[in-house]
Short mmCIF file of C-alpha atoms in Angstrom, two decimals:
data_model
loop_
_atom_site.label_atom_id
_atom_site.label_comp_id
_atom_site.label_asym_id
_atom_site.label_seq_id
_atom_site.Cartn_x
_atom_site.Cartn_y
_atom_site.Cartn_z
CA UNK A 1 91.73 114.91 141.49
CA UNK A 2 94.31 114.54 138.75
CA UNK A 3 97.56 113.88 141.09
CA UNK A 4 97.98 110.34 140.55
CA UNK A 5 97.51 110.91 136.72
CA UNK A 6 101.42 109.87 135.66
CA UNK A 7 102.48 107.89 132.25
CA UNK A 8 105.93 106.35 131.31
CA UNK A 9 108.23 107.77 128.60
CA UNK A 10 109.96 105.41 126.33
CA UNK A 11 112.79 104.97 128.55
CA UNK A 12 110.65 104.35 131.39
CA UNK A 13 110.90 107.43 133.30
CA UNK A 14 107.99 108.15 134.95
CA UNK A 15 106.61 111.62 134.78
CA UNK A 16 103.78 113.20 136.77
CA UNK A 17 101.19 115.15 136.05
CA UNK A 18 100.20 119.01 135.83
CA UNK A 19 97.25 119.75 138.71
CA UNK A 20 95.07 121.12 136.11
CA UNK A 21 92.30 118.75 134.66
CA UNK A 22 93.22 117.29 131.62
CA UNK A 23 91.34 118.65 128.33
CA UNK A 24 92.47 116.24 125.83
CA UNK A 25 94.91 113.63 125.26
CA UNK A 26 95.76 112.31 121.65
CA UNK A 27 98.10 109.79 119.86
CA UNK A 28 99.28 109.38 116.64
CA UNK A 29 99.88 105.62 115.07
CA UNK A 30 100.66 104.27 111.76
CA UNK A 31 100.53 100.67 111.88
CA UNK A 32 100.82 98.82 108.96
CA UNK A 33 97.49 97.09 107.44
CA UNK A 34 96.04 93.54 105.88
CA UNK A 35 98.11 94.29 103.21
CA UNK A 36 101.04 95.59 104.87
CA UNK A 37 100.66 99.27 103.76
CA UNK A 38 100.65 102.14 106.46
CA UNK A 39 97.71 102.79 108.37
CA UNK A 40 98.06 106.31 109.79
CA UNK A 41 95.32 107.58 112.35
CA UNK A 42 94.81 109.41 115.14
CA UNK A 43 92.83 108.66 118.50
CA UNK A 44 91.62 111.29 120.61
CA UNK A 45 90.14 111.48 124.14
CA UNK A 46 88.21 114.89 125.10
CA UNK A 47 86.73 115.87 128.25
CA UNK A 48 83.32 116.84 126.49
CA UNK A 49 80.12 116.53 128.57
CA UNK A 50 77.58 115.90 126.10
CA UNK A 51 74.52 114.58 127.56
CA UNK A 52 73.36 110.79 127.05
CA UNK A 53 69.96 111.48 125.22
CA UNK A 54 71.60 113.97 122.67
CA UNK A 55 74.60 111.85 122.31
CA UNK A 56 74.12 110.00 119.04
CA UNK A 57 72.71 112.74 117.49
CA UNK A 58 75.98 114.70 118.06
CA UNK A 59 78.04 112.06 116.88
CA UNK A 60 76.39 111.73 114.07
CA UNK A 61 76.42 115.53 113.13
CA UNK A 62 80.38 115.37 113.74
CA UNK A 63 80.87 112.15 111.68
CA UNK A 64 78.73 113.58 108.34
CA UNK A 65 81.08 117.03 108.89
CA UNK A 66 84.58 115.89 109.70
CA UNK A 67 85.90 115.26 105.78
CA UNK A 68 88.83 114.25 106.36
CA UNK A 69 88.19 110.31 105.86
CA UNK A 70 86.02 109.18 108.72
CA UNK A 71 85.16 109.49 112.29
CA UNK A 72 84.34 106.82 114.61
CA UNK A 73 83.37 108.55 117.66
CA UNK A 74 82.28 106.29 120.89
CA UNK A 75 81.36 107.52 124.73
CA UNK A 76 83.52 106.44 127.04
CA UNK A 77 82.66 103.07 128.36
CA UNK A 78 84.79 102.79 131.93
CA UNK A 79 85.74 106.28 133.05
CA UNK A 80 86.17 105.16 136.71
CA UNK A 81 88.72 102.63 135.41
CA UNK A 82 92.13 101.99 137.57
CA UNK A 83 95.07 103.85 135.82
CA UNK A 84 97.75 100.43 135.80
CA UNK A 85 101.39 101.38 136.00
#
């Protein structure tokens, strides 16, 4: 399922992937803002099956708890997309 799962490194070496399903994938960026101070955040992709019609309501629990500034969390809108390498 996963064995056409790759990604580049910085110096374009490609590397491939494990055979085990992926659990989560996150990246770190601080770009710099409107006014040209950092921006650090963090976005994170989890393989959590939550189903459609409790959804929002979960969201919204995890947004009011997080506390550490703020939580934007959306479903995933093309999960059958083509990986492009």
């Amino acid at each position: 399922m996963f064995k056409n799962r790759r990604w580049k490194e910085n110096n374009k070496k490609q590397l491939k992937a494990a055979a085990v399903p992926l659990d989560y994938c996150w990246v770190a960026e601080m770009p710099a803002n409107e006014d040209g101070e950092p921006n650090p955040h963090v976005h994170i992709l989890l393989r959590w099956l939550v189903p459609k019609t409790h959804f929002f309501a979960w969201v919204g629990r995890l947004e009011r708890i997080w506390g550490n500034g703020f939580a934007k969390i959306e479903r995933i809108k093309h999960a059958k997309a083509e990986l492009h390498t």
